mmCIF file of C-alpha atoms in Angstrom:
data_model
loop_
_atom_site.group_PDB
_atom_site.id
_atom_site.type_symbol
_atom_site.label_atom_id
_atom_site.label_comp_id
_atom_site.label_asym_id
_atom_site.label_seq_id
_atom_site.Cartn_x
_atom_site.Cartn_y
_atom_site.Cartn_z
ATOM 1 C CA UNK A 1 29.704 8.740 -1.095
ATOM 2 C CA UNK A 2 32.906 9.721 -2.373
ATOM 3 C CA UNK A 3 35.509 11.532 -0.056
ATOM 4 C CA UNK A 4 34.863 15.702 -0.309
ATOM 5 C CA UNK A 5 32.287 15.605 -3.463
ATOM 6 C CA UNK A 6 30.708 13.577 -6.354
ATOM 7 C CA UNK A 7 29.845 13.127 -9.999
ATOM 8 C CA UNK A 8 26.246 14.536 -8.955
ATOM 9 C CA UNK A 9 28.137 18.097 -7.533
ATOM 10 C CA UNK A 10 26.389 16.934 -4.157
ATOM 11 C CA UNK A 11 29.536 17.169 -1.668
ATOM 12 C CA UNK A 12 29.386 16.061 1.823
ATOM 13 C CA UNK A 13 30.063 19.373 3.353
ATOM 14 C CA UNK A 14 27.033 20.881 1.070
ATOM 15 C CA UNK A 15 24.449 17.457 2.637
ATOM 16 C CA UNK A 16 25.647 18.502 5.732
ATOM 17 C CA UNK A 17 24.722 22.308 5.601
ATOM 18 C CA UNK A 18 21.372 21.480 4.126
ATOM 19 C CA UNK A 19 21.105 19.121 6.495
ATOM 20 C CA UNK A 20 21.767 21.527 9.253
ATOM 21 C CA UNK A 21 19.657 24.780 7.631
ATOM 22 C CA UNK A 22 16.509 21.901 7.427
ATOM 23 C CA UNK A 23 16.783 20.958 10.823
ATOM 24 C CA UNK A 24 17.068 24.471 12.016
ATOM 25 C CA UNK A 25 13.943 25.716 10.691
ATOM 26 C CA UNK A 26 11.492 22.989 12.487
ATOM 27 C CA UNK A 27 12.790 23.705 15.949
ATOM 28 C CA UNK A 28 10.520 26.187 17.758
ATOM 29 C CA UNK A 29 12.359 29.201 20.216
ATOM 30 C CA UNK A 30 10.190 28.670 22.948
ATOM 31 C CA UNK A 31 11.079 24.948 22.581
ATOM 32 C CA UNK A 32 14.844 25.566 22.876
ATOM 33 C CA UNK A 33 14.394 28.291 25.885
ATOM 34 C CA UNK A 34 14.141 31.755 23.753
ATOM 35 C CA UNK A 35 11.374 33.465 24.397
ATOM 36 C CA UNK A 36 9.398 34.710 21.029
ATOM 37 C CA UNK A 37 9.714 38.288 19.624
ATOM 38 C CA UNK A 38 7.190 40.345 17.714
ATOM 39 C CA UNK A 39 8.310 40.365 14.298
ATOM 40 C CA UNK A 40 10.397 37.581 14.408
ATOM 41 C CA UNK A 41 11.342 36.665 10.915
ATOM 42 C CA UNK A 42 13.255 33.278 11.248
ATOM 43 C CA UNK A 43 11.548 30.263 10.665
ATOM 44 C CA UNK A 44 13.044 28.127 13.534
ATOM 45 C CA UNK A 45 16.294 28.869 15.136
ATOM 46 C CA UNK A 46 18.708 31.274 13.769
ATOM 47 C CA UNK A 47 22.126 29.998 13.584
ATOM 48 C CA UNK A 48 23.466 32.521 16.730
ATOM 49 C CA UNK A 49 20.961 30.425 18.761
ATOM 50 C CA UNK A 50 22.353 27.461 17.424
ATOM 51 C CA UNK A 51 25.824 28.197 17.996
ATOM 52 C CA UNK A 52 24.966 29.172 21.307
ATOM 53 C CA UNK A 53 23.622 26.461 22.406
ATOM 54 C CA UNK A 54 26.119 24.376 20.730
ATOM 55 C CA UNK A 55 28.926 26.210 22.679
ATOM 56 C CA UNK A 56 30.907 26.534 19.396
ATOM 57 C CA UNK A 57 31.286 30.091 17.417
ATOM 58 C CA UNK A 58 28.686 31.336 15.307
ATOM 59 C CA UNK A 59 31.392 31.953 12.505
ATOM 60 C CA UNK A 60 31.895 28.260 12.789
ATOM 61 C CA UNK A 61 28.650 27.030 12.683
ATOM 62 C CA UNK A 62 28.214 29.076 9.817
ATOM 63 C CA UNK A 63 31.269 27.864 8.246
ATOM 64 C CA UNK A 64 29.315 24.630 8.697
ATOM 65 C CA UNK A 65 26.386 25.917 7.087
ATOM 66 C CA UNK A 66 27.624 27.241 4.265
ATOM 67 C CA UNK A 67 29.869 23.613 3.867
ATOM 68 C CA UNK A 68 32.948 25.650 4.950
ATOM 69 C CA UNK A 69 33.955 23.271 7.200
ATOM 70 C CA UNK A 70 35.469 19.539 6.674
ATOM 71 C CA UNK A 71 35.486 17.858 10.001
ATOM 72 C CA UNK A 72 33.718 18.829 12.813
ATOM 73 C CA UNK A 73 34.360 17.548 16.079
ATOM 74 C CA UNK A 74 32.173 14.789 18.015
ATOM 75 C CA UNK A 75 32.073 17.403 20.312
ATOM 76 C CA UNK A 76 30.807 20.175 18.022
ATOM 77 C CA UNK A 77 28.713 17.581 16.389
ATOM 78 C CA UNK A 78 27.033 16.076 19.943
ATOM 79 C CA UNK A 79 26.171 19.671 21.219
ATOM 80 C CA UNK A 80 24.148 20.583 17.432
ATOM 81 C CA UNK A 81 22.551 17.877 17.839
ATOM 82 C CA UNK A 82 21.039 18.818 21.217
ATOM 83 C CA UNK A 83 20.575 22.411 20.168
ATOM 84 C CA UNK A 84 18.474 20.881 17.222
ATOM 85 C CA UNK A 85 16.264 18.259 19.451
ATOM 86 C CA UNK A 86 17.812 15.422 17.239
ATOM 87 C CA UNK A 87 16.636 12.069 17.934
ATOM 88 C CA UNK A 88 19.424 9.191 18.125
ATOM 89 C CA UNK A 89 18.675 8.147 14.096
ATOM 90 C CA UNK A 90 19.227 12.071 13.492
ATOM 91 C CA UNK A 91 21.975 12.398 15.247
ATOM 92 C CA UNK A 92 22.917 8.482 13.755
ATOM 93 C CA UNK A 93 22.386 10.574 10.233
ATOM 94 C CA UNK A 94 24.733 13.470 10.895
ATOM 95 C CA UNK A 95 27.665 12.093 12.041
ATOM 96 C CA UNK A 96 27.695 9.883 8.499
ATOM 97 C CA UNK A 97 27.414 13.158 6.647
ATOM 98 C CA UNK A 98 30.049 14.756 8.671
ATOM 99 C CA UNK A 99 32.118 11.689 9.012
ATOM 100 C CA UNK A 100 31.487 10.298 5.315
ATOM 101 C CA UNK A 101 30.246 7.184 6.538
ATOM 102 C CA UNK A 102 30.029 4.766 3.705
ATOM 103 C CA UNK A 103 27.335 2.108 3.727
ATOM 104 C CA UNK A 104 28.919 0.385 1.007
ATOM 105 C CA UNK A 105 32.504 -0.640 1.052
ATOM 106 C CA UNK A 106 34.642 -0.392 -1.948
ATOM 107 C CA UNK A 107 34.111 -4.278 -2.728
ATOM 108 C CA UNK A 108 30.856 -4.625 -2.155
ATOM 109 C CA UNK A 109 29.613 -0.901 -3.619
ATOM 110 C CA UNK A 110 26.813 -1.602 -6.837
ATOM 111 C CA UNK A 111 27.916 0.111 -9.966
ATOM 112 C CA UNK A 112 25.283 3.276 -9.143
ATOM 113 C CA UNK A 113 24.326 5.023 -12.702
ATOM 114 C CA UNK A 114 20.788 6.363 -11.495
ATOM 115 C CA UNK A 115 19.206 2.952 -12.699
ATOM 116 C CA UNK A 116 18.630 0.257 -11.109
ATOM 117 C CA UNK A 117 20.829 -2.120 -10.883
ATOM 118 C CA UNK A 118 20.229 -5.590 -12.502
ATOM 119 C CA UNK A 119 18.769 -8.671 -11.284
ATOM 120 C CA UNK A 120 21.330 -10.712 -9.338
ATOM 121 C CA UNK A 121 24.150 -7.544 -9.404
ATOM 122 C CA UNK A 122 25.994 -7.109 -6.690
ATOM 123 C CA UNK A 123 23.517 -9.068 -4.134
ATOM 124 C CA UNK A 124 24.442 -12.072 -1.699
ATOM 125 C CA UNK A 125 23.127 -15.241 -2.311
ATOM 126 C CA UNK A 126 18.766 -15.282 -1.875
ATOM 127 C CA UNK A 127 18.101 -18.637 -2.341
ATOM 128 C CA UNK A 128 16.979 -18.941 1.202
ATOM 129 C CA UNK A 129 14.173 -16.402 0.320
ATOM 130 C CA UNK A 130 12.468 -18.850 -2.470
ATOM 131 C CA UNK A 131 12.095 -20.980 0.548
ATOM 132 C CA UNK A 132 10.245 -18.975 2.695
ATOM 133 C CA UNK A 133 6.983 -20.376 0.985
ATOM 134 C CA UNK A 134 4.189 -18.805 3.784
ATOM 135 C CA UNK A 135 6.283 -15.190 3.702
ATOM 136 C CA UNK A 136 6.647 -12.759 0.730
ATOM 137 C CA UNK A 137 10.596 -11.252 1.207
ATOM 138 C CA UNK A 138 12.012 -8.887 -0.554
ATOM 139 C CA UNK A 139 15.844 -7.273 -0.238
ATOM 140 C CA UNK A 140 16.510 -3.478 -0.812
ATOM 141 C CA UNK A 141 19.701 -1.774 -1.222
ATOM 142 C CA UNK A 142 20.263 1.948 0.296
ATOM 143 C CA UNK A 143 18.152 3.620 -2.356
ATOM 144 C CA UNK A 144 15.141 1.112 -2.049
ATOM 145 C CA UNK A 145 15.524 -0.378 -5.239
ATOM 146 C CA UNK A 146 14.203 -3.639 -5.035
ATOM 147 C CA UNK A 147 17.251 -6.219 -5.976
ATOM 148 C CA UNK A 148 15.940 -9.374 -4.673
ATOM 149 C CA UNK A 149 12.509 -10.901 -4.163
ATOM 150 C CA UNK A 150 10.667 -14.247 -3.782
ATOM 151 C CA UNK A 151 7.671 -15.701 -5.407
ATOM 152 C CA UNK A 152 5.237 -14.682 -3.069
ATOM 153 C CA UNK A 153 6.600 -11.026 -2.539
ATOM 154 C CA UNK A 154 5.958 -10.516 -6.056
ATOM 155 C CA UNK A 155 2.319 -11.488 -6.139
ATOM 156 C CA UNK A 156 1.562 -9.601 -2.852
ATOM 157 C CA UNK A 157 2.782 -6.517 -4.436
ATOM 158 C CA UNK A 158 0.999 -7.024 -7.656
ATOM 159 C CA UNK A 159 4.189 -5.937 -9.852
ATOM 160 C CA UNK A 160 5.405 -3.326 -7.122
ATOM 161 C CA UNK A 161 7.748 -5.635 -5.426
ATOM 162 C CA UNK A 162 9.595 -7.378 -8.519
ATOM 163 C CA UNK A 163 13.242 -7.026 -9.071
ATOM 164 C CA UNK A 164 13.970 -3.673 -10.254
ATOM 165 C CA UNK A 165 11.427 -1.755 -8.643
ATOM 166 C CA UNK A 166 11.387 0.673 -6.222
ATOM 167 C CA UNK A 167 10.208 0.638 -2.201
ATOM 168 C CA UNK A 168 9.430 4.143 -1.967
ATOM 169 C CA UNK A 169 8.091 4.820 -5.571
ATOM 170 C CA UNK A 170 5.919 1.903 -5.063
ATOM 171 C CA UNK A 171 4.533 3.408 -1.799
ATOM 172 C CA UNK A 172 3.702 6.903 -3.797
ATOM 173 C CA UNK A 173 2.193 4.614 -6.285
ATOM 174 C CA UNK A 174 -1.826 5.445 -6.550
ATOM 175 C CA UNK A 175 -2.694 1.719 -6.407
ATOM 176 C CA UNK A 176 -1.353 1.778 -3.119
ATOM 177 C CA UNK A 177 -2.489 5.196 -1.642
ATOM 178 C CA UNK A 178 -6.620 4.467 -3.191
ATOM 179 C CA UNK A 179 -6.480 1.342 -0.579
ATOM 180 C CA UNK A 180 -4.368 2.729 2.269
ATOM 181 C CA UNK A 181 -6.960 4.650 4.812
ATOM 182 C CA UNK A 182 -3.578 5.495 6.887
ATOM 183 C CA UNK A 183 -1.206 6.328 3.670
ATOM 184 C CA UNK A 184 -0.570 9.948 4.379
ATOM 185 C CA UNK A 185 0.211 8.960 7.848
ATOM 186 C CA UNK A 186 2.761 6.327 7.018
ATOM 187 C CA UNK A 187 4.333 8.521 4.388
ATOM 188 C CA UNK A 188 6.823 10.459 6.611
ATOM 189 C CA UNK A 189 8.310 7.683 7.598
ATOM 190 C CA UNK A 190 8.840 6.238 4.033
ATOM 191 C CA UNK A 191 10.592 8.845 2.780
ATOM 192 C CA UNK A 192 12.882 9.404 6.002
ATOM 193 C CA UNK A 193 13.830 5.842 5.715
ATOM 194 C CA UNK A 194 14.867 6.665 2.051
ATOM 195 C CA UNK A 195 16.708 9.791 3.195
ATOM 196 C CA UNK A 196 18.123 7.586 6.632
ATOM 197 C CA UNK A 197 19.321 4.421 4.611
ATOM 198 C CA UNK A 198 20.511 6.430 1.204
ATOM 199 C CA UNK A 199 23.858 8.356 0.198
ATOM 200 C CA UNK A 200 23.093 12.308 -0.179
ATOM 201 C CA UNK A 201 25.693 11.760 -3.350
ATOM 202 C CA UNK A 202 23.946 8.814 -5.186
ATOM 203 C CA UNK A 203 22.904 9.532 -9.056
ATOM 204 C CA UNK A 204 19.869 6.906 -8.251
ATOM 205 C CA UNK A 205 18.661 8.548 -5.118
ATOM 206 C CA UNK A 206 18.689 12.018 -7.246
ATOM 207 C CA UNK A 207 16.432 10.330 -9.974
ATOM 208 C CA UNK A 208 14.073 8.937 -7.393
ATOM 209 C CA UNK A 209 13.818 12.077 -5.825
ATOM 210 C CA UNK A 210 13.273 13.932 -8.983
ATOM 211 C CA UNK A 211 10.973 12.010 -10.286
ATOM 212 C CA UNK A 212 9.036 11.920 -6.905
ATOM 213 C CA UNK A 213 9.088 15.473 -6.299
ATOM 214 C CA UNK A 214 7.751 16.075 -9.629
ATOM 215 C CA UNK A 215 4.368 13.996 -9.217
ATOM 216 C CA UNK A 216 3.800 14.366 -5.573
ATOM 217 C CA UNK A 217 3.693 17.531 -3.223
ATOM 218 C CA UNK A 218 3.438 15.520 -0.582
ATOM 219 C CA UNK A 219 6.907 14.302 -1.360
ATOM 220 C CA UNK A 220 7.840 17.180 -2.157
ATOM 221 C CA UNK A 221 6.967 19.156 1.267
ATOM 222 C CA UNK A 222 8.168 15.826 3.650
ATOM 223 C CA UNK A 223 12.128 15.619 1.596
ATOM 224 C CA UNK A 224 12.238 19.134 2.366
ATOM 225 C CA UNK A 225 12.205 18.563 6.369
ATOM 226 C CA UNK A 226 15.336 16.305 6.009
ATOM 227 C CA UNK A 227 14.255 13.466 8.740
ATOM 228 C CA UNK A 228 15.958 10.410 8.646
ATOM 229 C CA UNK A 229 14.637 7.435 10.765
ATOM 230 C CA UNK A 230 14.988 3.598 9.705
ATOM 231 C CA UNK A 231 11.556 1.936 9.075
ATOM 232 C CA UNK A 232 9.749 0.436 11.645
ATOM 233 C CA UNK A 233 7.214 -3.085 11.208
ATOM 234 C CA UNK A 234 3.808 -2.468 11.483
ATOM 235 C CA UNK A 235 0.070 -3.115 10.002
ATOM 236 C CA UNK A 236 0.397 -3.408 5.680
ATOM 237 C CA UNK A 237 -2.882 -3.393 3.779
ATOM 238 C CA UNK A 238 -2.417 -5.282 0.573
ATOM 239 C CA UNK A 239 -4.433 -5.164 -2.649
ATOM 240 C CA UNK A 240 -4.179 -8.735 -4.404
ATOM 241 C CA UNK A 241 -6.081 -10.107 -7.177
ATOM 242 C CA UNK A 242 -8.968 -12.126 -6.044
ATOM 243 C CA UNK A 243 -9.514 -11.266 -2.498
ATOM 244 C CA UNK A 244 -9.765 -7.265 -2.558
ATOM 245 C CA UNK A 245 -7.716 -5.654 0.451
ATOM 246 C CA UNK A 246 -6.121 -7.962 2.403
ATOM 247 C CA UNK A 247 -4.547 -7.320 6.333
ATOM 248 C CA UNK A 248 -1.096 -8.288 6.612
ATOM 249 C CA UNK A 249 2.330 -7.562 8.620
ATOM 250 C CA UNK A 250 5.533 -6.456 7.586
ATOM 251 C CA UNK A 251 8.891 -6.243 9.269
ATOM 252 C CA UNK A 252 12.677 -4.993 8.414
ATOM 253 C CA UNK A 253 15.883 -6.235 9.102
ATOM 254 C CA UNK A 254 19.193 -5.579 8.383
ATOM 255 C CA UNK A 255 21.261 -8.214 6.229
ATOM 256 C CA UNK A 256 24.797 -8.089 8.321
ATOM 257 C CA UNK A 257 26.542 -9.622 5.843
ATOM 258 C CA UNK A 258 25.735 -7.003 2.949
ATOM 259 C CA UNK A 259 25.789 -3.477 4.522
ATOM 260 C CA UNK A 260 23.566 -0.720 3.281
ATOM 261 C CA UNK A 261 20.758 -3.814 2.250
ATOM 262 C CA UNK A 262 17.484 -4.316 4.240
ATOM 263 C CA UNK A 263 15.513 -7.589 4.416
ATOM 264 C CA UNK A 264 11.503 -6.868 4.299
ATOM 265 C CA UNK A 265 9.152 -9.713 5.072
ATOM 266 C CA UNK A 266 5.576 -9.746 4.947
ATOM 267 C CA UNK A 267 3.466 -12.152 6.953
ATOM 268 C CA UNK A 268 0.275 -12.913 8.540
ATOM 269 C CA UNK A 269 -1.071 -13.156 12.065
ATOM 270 C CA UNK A 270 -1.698 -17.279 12.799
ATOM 271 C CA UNK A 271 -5.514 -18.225 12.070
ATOM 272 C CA UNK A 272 -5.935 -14.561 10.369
ATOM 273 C CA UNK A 273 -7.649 -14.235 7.205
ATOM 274 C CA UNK A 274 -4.603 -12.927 5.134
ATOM 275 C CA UNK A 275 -2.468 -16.395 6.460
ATOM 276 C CA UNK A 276 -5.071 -17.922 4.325
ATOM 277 C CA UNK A 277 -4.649 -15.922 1.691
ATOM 278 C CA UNK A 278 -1.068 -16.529 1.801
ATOM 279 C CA UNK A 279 -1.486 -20.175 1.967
ATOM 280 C CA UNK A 280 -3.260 -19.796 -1.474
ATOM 281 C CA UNK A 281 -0.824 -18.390 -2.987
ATOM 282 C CA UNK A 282 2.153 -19.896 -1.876
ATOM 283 C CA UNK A 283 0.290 -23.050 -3.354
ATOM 284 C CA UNK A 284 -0.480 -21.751 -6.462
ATOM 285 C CA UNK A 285 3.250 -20.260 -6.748
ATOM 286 C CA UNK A 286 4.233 -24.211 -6.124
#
């Protein structure tokens, strides 16, 4: 994110206030102590009961708002996020857009043109991922744009976790929703993981959007509710050639020394029928 705006005409003050007007609408009066009037035609709060609760002016929340404002205040920015019943990632998530936290420092930011960026651009060193020969790994950079992977990652995911793809357009793929009971459960938190780990100003996360947006409602109606939340592990049901839907695990981690990348590995419980599916493939990948 560039300081005050960007090639996309996305500026920080502009995420914030859409940030803020999102957030706004999904809290409830009753839930924040007003009681309910006939008629009311606010979704949510209205930005007086904000700003009340925030103990700051309602001309200056609106200033904030309307992306008026440059630099809030922890202060200011500690009491909206009580008024709005932010979670810690929320409130994680709006003190980068006030603050224009940068996941990506200036030495280590990939050229971003709203592709992908090439194989072996801009990564650290994955060797140690081709030796992980029992556990498919895969790296992703802010936008989920797969930009590392090892052998086995790539036939768990059938074509959906080689180099170049993307995390979260892979997810809305229909392979993976026909074999997914749980998919439109799970999908929330995909896409507030995109919104949590992306830059608001990023050409690439504005394609991705776009094109998700386009083919998916669903997408569609959960972007709109601005959440951001890292992913969590949990349960993965795989498709793979040969053996149907297999039931495997999945977990993320940061990569310290490459800020703004994630490290996903996907496993099997000990003795489980997907470690011996694994085992099969890691020996036909040797």
């Amino acid at each position: 994110m560039t300081q005050g705006g960007s090639e996309t005409g996305i500026t920080r003050a502009a995420a914030l206030g859409d940030y803020l007007r999102a957030r706004r609408g999904l809290v409830r009066p009753e839930d924040a102590g007003f009681v309910p009037e006939d008629g009311r035609r606010v979704a949510g709060l209205r930005r007086t009961e904000v700003a009340a609760l925030a103990d700051v002016s309602a001309d200056y929340y609106l200033r904030l708002e309307q992306g008026r404002d440059q630099r809030p205040s922890e202060e200011v920015l500690a009491g909206i996020g009580r008024a709005l019943r932010l979670d810690e990632h929320a409130v994680d998530y709006l003190f980068r857009l006030a603050y224009d936290v940068d996941l990506f420092p200036a030495e280590r930011r990939p050229l971003d043109t709203g592709t992908p960026a090439p194989a072996g651009r801009s990564i650290p060193d994955t060797t140690l991922l081709d030796h992980w020969s029992d556990t498919g790994a895969y790296i992703t950079d802010g936008n989920r744009d797969i930009v590392a992977s090892n052998a086995l990652a790539r036939r768990i995911g059938g074509g959906l976790l080689d180099v170049g793809r993307n995390d979260v357009l892979g997810y809305f793929d229909d392979r993976v929703r026909s074999i997914a009971p749980e998919w439109e459960v799970s999908a929330p938190a995909v896409v507030a993981a995109l919104r949590f780990s992306s830059d608001p100003s990023s050409p690439r996360l504005q394609t991705i959007v776009e094109d998700l947006t386009a083919r998916s409602p669903l997408f569609a109606r959960l972007w709109a509710r601005h959440d951001a939340r890292p992913l969590a592990g949990g349960p993965l049901r795989a498709s793979i050639d040969d053996f149907g839907t297999v039931e495997l695990q999945y977990q993320h981690l940061l990569v310290p020394d490459w800020p703004g990348h994630q490290l996903t590995t996907v496993f099997a419980e000990r003795g489980s029928p997907g470690a011996a599916v694994l085992a099969y493939l890691a020996a036909r990948a040797d």
